[in-house]
Amino acid sequence: MAGRVKGTIDRATHLLLDEATQAIFTTVVNLACRAPNLKKMMVTGDVRQLGVHLSELQEVLWSGFGLESITDQLLKSPRMEETVLKRCYRSHGSLVECVSFASYVPHGEVLLPVEAVTKSRTALTTSAINLPKAGIPLVLIHSEGRIQMDETSFSLSNVEHRRIAQEVVLILDANLPKSNTIVIICLYLYEKEQLALAMKEAREKKMLSRTVEVHTVDSYQAKEADLVIVVTTKTAATADQNPFGSSRISGFFQDSQRATVVLSRAREGMFLIADFNTLMGCKVWGRFVEKAKEMVPIFNDEYLRMMESTKIKRVDGILANLNGYSPIPSSGKFTNQADIRNPAGGPVRGRSIGWRAFAPSQTRASHSERPRPSNRGQNSFDQGNLVGKGPKTSPGEPASIVRKVVIGPVSARQNERFFLSPVSRSAFLSSFYPFILIFLAMNLFFHVLIALN
């Protein structure tokens, strides 16, 4: 950065440095030293968002060597004047309130919505799309899904989350003006690669009328879009079944700065596709969902069928079909169905989010269907165990890898049809130990005989 501005930096008297949390301290000092006429520097940045990426360096170098963010150093200096900006001029007010509660209130700070901005963010709220709660451009779609792990990078992708994101993109593209930008943000690189390929193919086949960009969270800081689809990928089953350990992935997923970035990119509206059992166990994610639930319900993927339907009504403001059914998950610690009633006074009917087939749209590309296990009545929110009537896996038992690791709510019996469990594999190999010892002994005996002759 400092080298590229050499021609103009000599004449600069004032310097404005934006997104300073991602600027390395020594780089900024180098830049300032190249400006002999510099009188004042204004630095802006949000310490609640991503800072300098140092994970590739040894941890001992992360602090004390000038490689950290310039904001970390300036905030420690008593001579620096600090001004806190509280109003958010980017997003719809409902989104601002959720982000504020999730990321800023715990630190004694607040992010305030701007009424004029909220009134102008009407692309989604005035469209033909049926929102879960009228006037609130926030959609929460629950899906556990199945995890795939890239065999090279070990990054993750979720088959069902990807399918839902593709369907949401098609619906948004068909119902929103071409001037509105649509962006998909993924937490995992493998998910981003898969969705980017899908969006490219859809564009080439003219299924999309606009370009839909796909980014990772880290690459989208300091950017924004009208409509943002957040694909979280991870499920509650991932941690227990991750064959390479859960600490690295969990630490990445729960990073508060990364969560703040991804949740604050949308201007007009946001679709959050997630296993909300997982999100509720994370600090920033959990607080965001907690606040969002005060405004909108969490729906399952049956909501996709209702987004463009004309056969709908509102039950206490909540989207429902003509029979009063709302696609609210019937189980899970994140739901709050007691507050949602139908006209008869009872709770709105919901279904289990277990395995079921999703009917593909006749006007769009076909969707992959979930397999139907025989134990359809089993609750799919059985925490800590694989869903099904077969034998349960012990906590922490890793899933075996068959080309790509498939992690998700499948029964242990189904797994045994394709590969041996770690315990069975050990027992299988140990049965050959006596034969191996006999072979080695005979081999040694014949070598001795040959040597004596």
Short mmCIF file of C-alpha atoms in Angstrom, two decimals:
data_model
loop_
_atom_site.label_atom_id
_atom_site.label_comp_id
_atom_site.label_asym_id
_atom_site.label_seq_id
_atom_site.Cartn_x
_atom_site.Cartn_y
_atom_site.Cartn_z
CA MET A 1 0.00 0.00 0.00
CA ALA A 2 2.68 2.52 1.03
CA GLY A 3 4.72 1.87 -2.09
CA ARG A 4 1.82 2.43 -4.50
CA VAL A 5 1.03 5.95 -3.24
CA LYS A 6 4.58 7.31 -3.42
CA GLY A 7 3.75 9.81 -6.14
CA THR A 8 1.05 11.62 -4.14
CA ILE A 9 2.06 10.95 -0.55
CA ASP A 10 4.82 13.58 -0.72
CA ARG A 11 2.22 16.35 -1.09
CA ALA A 12 -0.38 14.95 1.36
CA THR A 13 -1.15 16.98 4.47
CA HIS A 14 -4.13 14.96 5.69
CA LEU A 15 -4.62 11.21 5.50
CA LEU A 16 -7.88 9.27 5.91
CA LEU A 17 -7.46 5.56 6.61
CA ASP A 18 -10.70 3.55 6.37
CA GLU A 19 -11.25 -0.05 7.52
CA ALA A 20 -8.19 0.40 9.69
CA THR A 21 -8.75 -2.79 11.68
CA GLN A 22 -7.25 -4.66 8.72
CA ALA A 23 -4.27 -2.31 8.40
CA ILE A 24 -1.02 -3.57 9.93
CA PHE A 25 0.59 -1.16 12.40
CA THR A 26 4.04 -1.20 10.79
CA THR A 27 2.53 -0.65 7.33
CA VAL A 28 0.73 2.49 8.47
CA VAL A 29 3.88 3.77 10.20
CA ASN A 30 5.79 3.18 6.97
CA LEU A 31 3.16 5.14 5.08
CA ALA A 32 3.26 8.05 7.54
CA CYS A 33 7.04 8.22 7.35
CA ARG A 34 6.81 8.70 3.58
CA ALA A 35 4.64 11.83 4.01
CA PRO A 36 6.93 14.70 5.06
CA ASN A 37 4.05 17.24 4.99
CA LEU A 38 1.55 15.12 6.92
CA LYS A 39 -0.24 17.13 9.62
CA LYS A 40 -3.13 14.93 10.66
CA MET A 41 -4.38 11.40 10.16
CA MET A 42 -7.95 10.20 10.70
CA VAL A 43 -8.37 6.47 11.24
CA THR A 44 -11.75 4.72 11.06
CA GLY A 45 -12.50 1.12 11.87
CA ASP A 46 -14.71 -1.23 13.83
CA VAL A 47 -12.86 -3.30 16.42
CA ARG A 48 -15.85 -5.68 16.56
CA GLN A 49 -15.10 -6.79 13.01
CA LEU A 50 -12.25 -8.77 11.49
CA GLY A 51 -8.73 -7.54 12.12
CA VAL A 52 -5.40 -8.41 10.56
CA HIS A 53 -5.15 -12.04 9.47
CA LEU A 54 -2.21 -13.49 11.40
CA SER A 55 -3.15 -17.16 11.69
CA GLU A 56 -0.49 -18.18 9.15
CA LEU A 57 2.23 -16.85 11.48
CA GLN A 58 3.40 -18.42 14.70
CA GLU A 59 1.30 -17.21 17.62
CA VAL A 60 4.35 -15.76 19.37
CA LEU A 61 4.54 -13.15 16.59
CA TRP A 62 0.93 -12.04 16.83
CA SER A 63 1.59 -9.26 19.33
CA GLY A 64 4.55 -7.06 20.22
CA PHE A 65 6.11 -7.04 16.75
CA GLY A 66 3.93 -4.42 15.06
CA LEU A 67 2.00 -6.93 12.99
CA GLU A 68 -1.33 -6.39 14.73
CA SER A 69 -4.00 -3.91 13.66
CA ILE A 70 -3.23 -0.19 13.86
CA THR A 71 -6.46 0.28 15.86
CA ASP A 72 -5.21 -2.05 18.59
CA GLN A 73 -2.21 0.21 19.10
CA LEU A 74 -4.07 3.52 18.86
CA LEU A 75 -6.72 2.53 21.40
CA LYS A 76 -3.96 1.91 23.94
CA SER A 77 -2.50 5.38 23.49
CA PRO A 78 -3.79 8.06 25.93
CA ARG A 79 -2.90 10.81 23.45
CA MET A 80 -5.34 9.64 20.78
CA GLU A 81 -8.73 11.32 20.42
CA GLU A 82 -11.51 8.77 19.96
CA THR A 83 -15.01 9.39 18.61
CA VAL A 84 -17.59 6.59 18.65
CA LEU A 85 -20.12 6.56 15.80
CA LYS A 86 -23.36 4.90 16.85
CA ARG A 87 -25.77 5.29 13.94
CA CYS A 88 -25.87 2.76 11.13
CA TYR A 89 -26.81 4.21 7.74
CA ARG A 90 -26.46 0.92 5.87
CA SER A 91 -29.16 -1.52 6.89
CA HIS A 92 -32.87 -1.79 7.57
CA GLY A 93 -33.64 -1.02 11.21
CA SER A 94 -34.61 -4.59 12.12
CA LEU A 95 -31.23 -5.87 10.95
CA VAL A 96 -29.40 -3.13 12.83
CA GLU A 97 -31.21 -3.99 16.08
CA CYS A 98 -30.22 -7.66 15.81
CA VAL A 99 -26.56 -6.88 15.06
CA SER A 100 -26.42 -4.33 17.87
CA PHE A 101 -27.79 -6.79 20.42
CA ALA A 102 -25.49 -9.57 19.19
CA SER A 103 -22.15 -7.78 18.87
CA TYR A 104 -22.19 -4.39 20.58
CA VAL A 105 -24.48 -4.48 23.62
CA PRO A 106 -22.29 -7.11 25.39
CA HIS A 107 -19.42 -4.58 25.28
CA GLY A 108 -21.48 -1.70 26.64
CA GLU A 109 -21.92 -0.22 23.17
CA VAL A 110 -24.93 0.27 20.94
CA LEU A 111 -25.66 0.48 17.22
CA LEU A 112 -28.68 2.64 16.42
CA PRO A 113 -30.89 2.37 13.32
CA VAL A 114 -31.78 5.42 11.25
CA GLU A 115 -35.51 5.79 10.63
CA ALA A 116 -35.09 7.45 7.24
CA VAL A 117 -32.83 4.62 6.07
CA THR A 118 -35.29 1.99 7.29
CA LYS A 119 -38.12 3.64 5.35
CA SER A 120 -36.02 3.61 2.18
CA ARG A 121 -35.04 -0.07 2.44
CA THR A 122 -38.19 -1.48 0.84
CA ALA A 123 -36.89 -3.72 -1.96
CA LEU A 124 -37.81 -6.92 -0.13
CA THR A 125 -40.68 -5.72 2.07
CA THR A 126 -42.67 -4.36 -0.90
CA SER A 127 -41.89 -7.22 -3.30
CA ALA A 128 -44.24 -10.07 -4.21
CA ILE A 129 -42.27 -12.43 -1.96
CA ASN A 130 -44.17 -13.61 1.12
CA LEU A 131 -42.01 -12.85 4.15
CA PRO A 132 -42.45 -14.78 7.42
CA LYS A 133 -43.42 -11.50 9.08
CA ALA A 134 -44.71 -8.69 6.87
CA GLY A 135 -42.47 -5.64 6.89
CA ILE A 136 -39.45 -7.43 8.40
CA PRO A 137 -36.79 -8.23 5.74
CA LEU A 138 -35.20 -11.02 7.76
CA VAL A 139 -35.75 -14.71 7.00
CA LEU A 140 -34.44 -17.53 9.20
CA ILE A 141 -34.46 -20.96 7.53
CA HIS A 142 -33.55 -23.99 9.61
CA SER A 143 -31.94 -27.05 8.04
CA GLU A 144 -29.53 -29.60 9.44
CA GLY A 145 -28.53 -31.20 6.18
CA ARG A 146 -25.53 -33.33 5.32
CA ILE A 147 -21.93 -32.20 5.53
CA GLN A 148 -19.30 -32.90 2.88
CA MET A 149 -15.62 -32.34 3.59
CA ASP A 150 -13.20 -31.53 0.82
CA GLU A 151 -10.54 -34.24 0.86
CA THR A 152 -7.76 -31.76 0.08
CA SER A 153 -8.51 -28.63 2.11
CA PHE A 154 -10.78 -30.26 4.74
CA SER A 155 -13.16 -27.33 4.28
CA LEU A 156 -16.88 -28.04 4.61
CA SER A 157 -20.00 -27.88 2.47
CA ASN A 158 -23.62 -28.65 3.34
CA VAL A 159 -25.71 -30.23 0.60
CA GLU A 160 -29.08 -29.04 1.94
CA HIS A 161 -27.91 -25.54 2.80
CA ARG A 162 -26.58 -25.21 -0.72
CA ARG A 163 -29.85 -26.41 -2.24
CA ILE A 164 -31.89 -23.94 -0.17
CA ALA A 165 -29.56 -21.07 -1.10
CA GLN A 166 -29.92 -21.86 -4.80
CA GLU A 167 -33.71 -21.89 -4.56
CA VAL A 168 -33.78 -18.61 -2.64
CA VAL A 169 -31.57 -16.99 -5.29
CA LEU A 170 -33.92 -18.07 -8.08
CA ILE A 171 -36.96 -16.68 -6.25
CA LEU A 172 -35.26 -13.38 -5.45
CA ASP A 173 -34.02 -13.01 -9.01
CA ALA A 174 -37.54 -13.54 -10.38
CA ASN A 175 -39.20 -11.04 -8.05
CA LEU A 176 -36.73 -8.18 -7.53
CA PRO A 177 -35.63 -5.40 -9.88
CA LYS A 178 -32.37 -6.00 -11.70
CA SER A 179 -30.87 -3.01 -9.91
CA ASN A 180 -30.87 -4.90 -6.60
CA THR A 181 -27.68 -6.81 -5.89
CA ILE A 182 -27.80 -10.35 -4.51
CA VAL A 183 -24.78 -11.85 -2.78
CA ILE A 184 -24.19 -15.21 -1.09
CA ILE A 185 -21.76 -15.21 1.84
CA CYS A 186 -20.34 -18.52 3.06
CA LEU A 187 -18.35 -19.32 6.16
CA TYR A 188 -16.41 -22.12 4.47
CA LEU A 189 -14.32 -21.98 1.31
CA TYR A 190 -15.52 -25.34 -0.02
CA GLU A 191 -19.13 -24.16 0.29
CA LYS A 192 -18.23 -20.97 -1.53
CA GLU A 193 -16.60 -22.88 -4.38
CA GLN A 194 -19.60 -25.19 -4.80
CA LEU A 195 -22.12 -22.34 -4.80
CA ALA A 196 -20.01 -20.18 -7.12
CA LEU A 197 -19.97 -23.03 -9.62
CA ALA A 198 -23.75 -23.46 -9.28
CA MET A 199 -24.37 -19.73 -9.83
CA LYS A 200 -22.11 -19.74 -12.89
CA GLU A 201 -23.97 -22.69 -14.41
CA ALA A 202 -27.35 -21.09 -13.67
CA ARG A 203 -26.23 -17.90 -15.39
CA GLU A 204 -24.96 -19.78 -18.44
CA LYS A 205 -28.26 -21.68 -18.70
CA LYS A 206 -30.13 -18.36 -18.43
CA MET A 207 -31.88 -19.44 -15.25
CA LEU A 208 -30.64 -16.21 -13.66
CA SER A 209 -31.09 -12.74 -15.12
CA ARG A 210 -28.23 -11.23 -13.10
CA THR A 211 -24.82 -12.14 -11.75
CA VAL A 212 -24.94 -13.41 -8.19
CA GLU A 213 -21.59 -13.15 -6.46
CA VAL A 214 -20.47 -15.73 -3.90
CA HIS A 215 -17.92 -14.77 -1.24
CA THR A 216 -16.40 -15.97 1.99
CA VAL A 217 -16.83 -13.78 5.05
CA ASP A 218 -13.18 -12.75 5.13
CA SER A 219 -13.26 -11.54 1.53
CA TYR A 220 -16.43 -9.49 1.99
CA GLN A 221 -15.49 -7.18 4.86
CA ALA A 222 -15.96 -3.49 3.93
CA LYS A 223 -18.48 -4.50 1.26
CA GLU A 224 -22.27 -4.58 1.24
CA ALA A 225 -25.19 -5.74 -0.91
CA ASP A 226 -28.93 -5.20 -1.11
CA LEU A 227 -29.85 -8.83 -0.43
CA VAL A 228 -27.49 -11.16 1.40
CA ILE A 229 -27.93 -14.92 1.74
CA VAL A 230 -25.81 -16.29 4.59
CA VAL A 231 -24.93 -19.99 4.37
CA THR A 232 -23.51 -21.22 7.67
CA THR A 233 -22.93 -24.87 6.57
CA LYS A 234 -22.24 -26.31 10.00
CA THR A 235 -24.68 -28.62 11.78
CA ALA A 236 -25.01 -29.81 15.36
CA ALA A 237 -23.63 -33.19 14.29
CA THR A 238 -20.42 -31.77 12.83
CA ALA A 239 -18.46 -31.33 16.04
CA ASP A 240 -18.91 -34.89 17.29
CA GLN A 241 -18.29 -36.48 13.91
CA ASN A 242 -15.44 -34.36 12.60
CA PRO A 243 -12.62 -36.89 12.08
CA PHE A 244 -9.95 -34.22 12.41
CA GLY A 245 -11.17 -32.79 15.72
CA SER A 246 -13.70 -30.05 16.35
CA SER A 247 -11.60 -27.35 18.01
CA ARG A 248 -10.22 -25.78 14.82
CA ILE A 249 -13.57 -25.64 13.07
CA SER A 250 -15.48 -24.56 16.18
CA GLY A 251 -13.04 -21.75 16.91
CA PHE A 252 -13.35 -20.51 13.34
CA PHE A 253 -17.14 -20.75 13.37
CA GLN A 254 -17.58 -19.06 16.74
CA ASP A 255 -15.22 -16.16 16.04
CA SER A 256 -17.20 -13.11 17.16
CA GLN A 257 -15.57 -10.71 14.70
CA ARG A 258 -16.27 -12.98 11.74
CA ALA A 259 -19.89 -13.40 12.85
CA THR A 260 -20.31 -9.63 13.17
CA VAL A 261 -19.04 -9.08 9.64
CA VAL A 262 -21.31 -11.61 7.98
CA LEU A 263 -24.41 -10.45 9.86
CA SER A 264 -23.93 -6.78 8.98
CA ARG A 265 -23.47 -6.84 5.19
CA ALA A 266 -27.12 -6.55 4.06
CA ARG A 267 -28.89 -3.30 3.20
CA GLU A 268 -32.39 -4.38 2.14
CA GLY A 269 -32.76 -7.86 3.61
CA MET A 270 -31.06 -11.04 4.74
CA PHE A 271 -31.73 -14.78 4.52
CA LEU A 272 -29.94 -16.83 7.17
CA ILE A 273 -29.70 -20.55 6.36
CA ALA A 274 -28.48 -22.51 9.36
CA ASP A 275 -28.87 -25.31 11.84
CA PHE A 276 -30.14 -23.07 14.61
CA ASN A 277 -29.34 -25.67 17.25
CA THR A 278 -25.71 -24.95 16.40
CA LEU A 279 -26.08 -21.17 16.28
CA MET A 280 -27.72 -20.98 19.69
CA GLY A 281 -24.53 -22.42 21.19
CA CYS A 282 -22.37 -19.55 19.88
CA LYS A 283 -22.10 -16.14 21.54
CA VAL A 284 -22.70 -13.67 18.71
CA TRP A 285 -24.76 -16.03 16.57
CA GLY A 286 -26.89 -17.02 19.55
CA ARG A 287 -27.59 -13.45 20.60
CA PHE A 288 -28.47 -12.50 17.02
CA VAL A 289 -30.99 -15.33 16.79
CA GLU A 290 -32.34 -14.49 20.25
CA LYS A 291 -33.12 -10.94 19.14
CA ALA A 292 -34.35 -11.99 15.70
CA LYS A 293 -36.86 -14.39 17.26
CA GLU A 294 -38.58 -11.40 18.84
CA MET A 295 -39.36 -10.17 15.32
CA VAL A 296 -39.70 -13.21 13.07
CA PRO A 297 -40.23 -16.97 13.48
CA ILE A 298 -37.73 -19.60 12.41
CA PHE A 299 -39.10 -21.57 9.45
CA ASN A 300 -37.97 -24.85 7.93
CA ASP A 301 -37.36 -25.30 4.22
CA GLU A 302 -41.06 -25.80 3.49
CA TYR A 303 -41.13 -22.01 3.53
CA LEU A 304 -39.62 -22.12 0.03
CA ARG A 305 -42.95 -23.39 -1.31
CA MET A 306 -44.79 -20.47 0.27
CA MET A 307 -42.51 -17.64 -0.85
CA GLU A 308 -44.42 -17.08 -4.10
CA SER A 309 -47.71 -18.76 -3.24
CA THR A 310 -50.98 -16.84 -3.47
CA LYS A 311 -52.76 -19.28 -1.17
CA ILE A 312 -51.52 -17.82 2.09
CA LYS A 313 -52.80 -15.85 5.04
CA ARG A 314 -51.43 -14.30 8.22
CA VAL A 315 -51.99 -15.83 11.65
CA ASP A 316 -51.13 -13.18 14.23
CA GLY A 317 -48.87 -11.66 11.60
CA ILE A 318 -47.08 -14.96 10.86
CA LEU A 319 -47.15 -16.41 7.34
CA ALA A 320 -49.37 -19.50 7.03
CA ASN A 321 -51.24 -21.41 4.33
CA LEU A 322 -55.03 -21.34 4.05
CA ASN A 323 -55.27 -24.16 6.59
CA GLY A 324 -53.36 -22.11 9.15
CA TYR A 325 -50.16 -24.15 8.85
CA SER A 326 -46.85 -22.32 9.29
CA PRO A 327 -43.60 -24.18 8.45
CA ILE A 328 -42.21 -23.81 11.95
CA PRO A 329 -39.89 -26.57 13.24
CA SER A 330 -41.75 -28.67 15.79
CA SER A 331 -38.71 -29.40 17.89
CA GLY A 332 -35.45 -27.79 18.89
CA LYS A 333 -34.27 -25.50 21.65
CA PHE A 334 -34.44 -22.44 19.39
CA THR A 335 -38.21 -22.48 18.77
CA ASN A 336 -40.74 -20.46 20.70
CA GLN A 337 -44.04 -21.78 19.43
CA ALA A 338 -45.97 -20.89 22.58
CA ASP A 339 -46.14 -17.30 21.38
CA ILE A 340 -47.55 -18.23 17.96
CA ARG A 341 -51.24 -19.11 17.86
CA ASN A 342 -53.76 -20.08 15.23
CA PRO A 343 -57.29 -18.65 15.04
CA ALA A 344 -58.65 -21.49 17.18
CA GLY A 345 -56.37 -20.49 20.03
CA GLY A 346 -53.98 -23.43 19.85
CA PRO A 347 -50.39 -23.35 18.72
CA VAL A 348 -49.68 -23.11 15.02
CA ARG A 349 -49.08 -26.58 13.68
CA GLY A 350 -45.53 -27.45 12.79
CA ARG A 351 -43.73 -30.48 11.47
CA SER A 352 -40.59 -32.25 12.42
CA ILE A 353 -37.64 -31.22 10.32
CA GLY A 354 -36.65 -34.83 9.79
CA TRP A 355 -35.89 -36.32 6.40
CA ARG A 356 -38.35 -35.54 3.65
CA ALA A 357 -38.35 -34.99 -0.08
CA PHE A 358 -38.67 -31.48 -1.45
CA ALA A 359 -40.85 -31.27 -4.52
CA PRO A 360 -38.85 -29.61 -7.29
CA SER A 361 -40.34 -26.62 -9.08
CA GLN A 362 -41.44 -27.37 -12.62
CA THR A 363 -40.14 -24.02 -13.82
CA ARG A 364 -36.69 -24.37 -12.29
CA ALA A 365 -33.84 -26.82 -12.16
CA SER A 366 -34.55 -29.97 -10.21
CA HIS A 367 -33.38 -30.17 -6.63
CA SER A 368 -31.57 -32.99 -4.94
CA GLU A 369 -33.84 -34.88 -2.60
CA ARG A 370 -33.11 -36.09 0.87
CA PRO A 371 -33.11 -39.88 1.29
CA ARG A 372 -35.98 -41.28 3.30
CA PRO A 373 -34.84 -43.51 6.16
CA SER A 374 -37.25 -46.07 7.53
CA ASN A 375 -37.44 -44.44 10.96
CA ARG A 376 -39.45 -41.40 9.87
CA GLY A 377 -40.99 -40.88 13.26
CA GLN A 378 -37.68 -40.31 15.02
CA ASN A 379 -37.13 -36.76 16.22
CA SER A 380 -34.35 -35.18 14.19
CA PHE A 381 -33.21 -32.99 17.08
CA ASP A 382 -31.71 -35.82 19.13
CA GLN A 383 -28.64 -33.93 20.32
CA GLY A 384 -25.32 -35.69 20.58
CA ASN A 385 -26.42 -38.84 18.76
CA LEU A 386 -27.07 -39.84 15.20
CA VAL A 387 -30.74 -39.90 14.33
CA GLY A 388 -32.25 -43.32 13.88
CA LYS A 389 -33.27 -46.51 15.63
CA GLY A 390 -29.96 -48.18 14.96
CA PRO A 391 -27.09 -48.29 17.44
CA LYS A 392 -25.93 -44.85 18.56
CA THR A 393 -22.36 -43.74 18.15
CA SER A 394 -20.33 -42.80 21.17
CA PRO A 395 -19.54 -39.09 21.67
CA GLY A 396 -16.45 -38.02 19.78
CA GLU A 397 -16.35 -41.08 17.56
CA PRO A 398 -15.09 -39.87 14.17
CA ALA A 399 -16.87 -40.59 10.93
CA SER A 400 -14.92 -42.68 8.45
CA ILE A 401 -14.00 -41.13 5.13
CA VAL A 402 -15.31 -42.47 1.84
CA ARG A 403 -13.77 -40.19 -0.78
CA LYS A 404 -15.60 -37.22 0.74
CA VAL A 405 -16.51 -37.22 4.40
CA VAL A 406 -20.28 -37.20 4.80
CA ILE A 407 -21.41 -35.92 8.18
CA GLY A 408 -25.05 -35.54 9.10
CA PRO A 409 -28.13 -37.15 10.58
CA VAL A 410 -27.79 -40.64 9.17
CA SER A 411 -28.16 -43.78 11.22
CA ALA A 412 -25.18 -45.80 12.40
CA ARG A 413 -26.63 -48.83 10.64
CA GLN A 414 -26.58 -46.95 7.36
CA ASN A 415 -22.91 -46.14 7.91
CA GLU A 416 -22.05 -49.81 8.45
CA ARG A 417 -23.36 -50.66 5.02
CA PHE A 418 -20.55 -48.64 3.45
CA PHE A 419 -17.61 -48.80 5.82
CA LEU A 420 -16.36 -50.23 9.08
CA SER A 421 -16.56 -48.15 12.21
CA PRO A 422 -13.22 -47.37 13.91
CA VAL A 423 -13.89 -49.99 16.60
CA SER A 424 -14.84 -52.68 14.06
CA ARG A 425 -11.80 -51.84 11.97
CA SER A 426 -9.46 -52.34 14.92
CA ALA A 427 -11.01 -55.69 15.79
CA PHE A 428 -10.80 -56.75 12.16
CA LEU A 429 -7.10 -55.94 11.90
CA SER A 430 -6.23 -57.50 15.25
CA SER A 431 -7.55 -60.86 14.03
CA PHE A 432 -4.63 -61.01 11.56
CA TYR A 433 -1.90 -60.45 14.16
CA PRO A 434 -1.24 -64.20 14.89
CA PHE A 435 -0.86 -64.97 11.17
CA ILE A 436 1.53 -62.06 10.75
CA LEU A 437 3.69 -63.27 13.65
CA ILE A 438 3.78 -66.84 12.25
CA PHE A 439 4.77 -65.49 8.83
CA LEU A 440 7.61 -63.43 10.31
CA ALA A 441 8.85 -66.38 12.39
CA MET A 442 8.90 -68.72 9.38
CA ASN A 443 10.64 -66.07 7.30
CA LEU A 444 13.35 -65.71 9.96
CA PHE A 445 13.72 -69.51 10.23
CA PHE A 446 14.32 -69.95 6.47
CA HIS A 447 16.86 -67.10 6.45
CA VAL A 448 18.79 -68.84 9.25
CA LEU A 449 18.79 -72.14 7.32
CA ILE A 450 20.06 -70.44 4.19
CA ALA A 451 22.84 -68.76 6.17
CA LEU A 452 23.94 -72.07 7.77
CA ASN A 453 24.13 -73.82 4.40
#
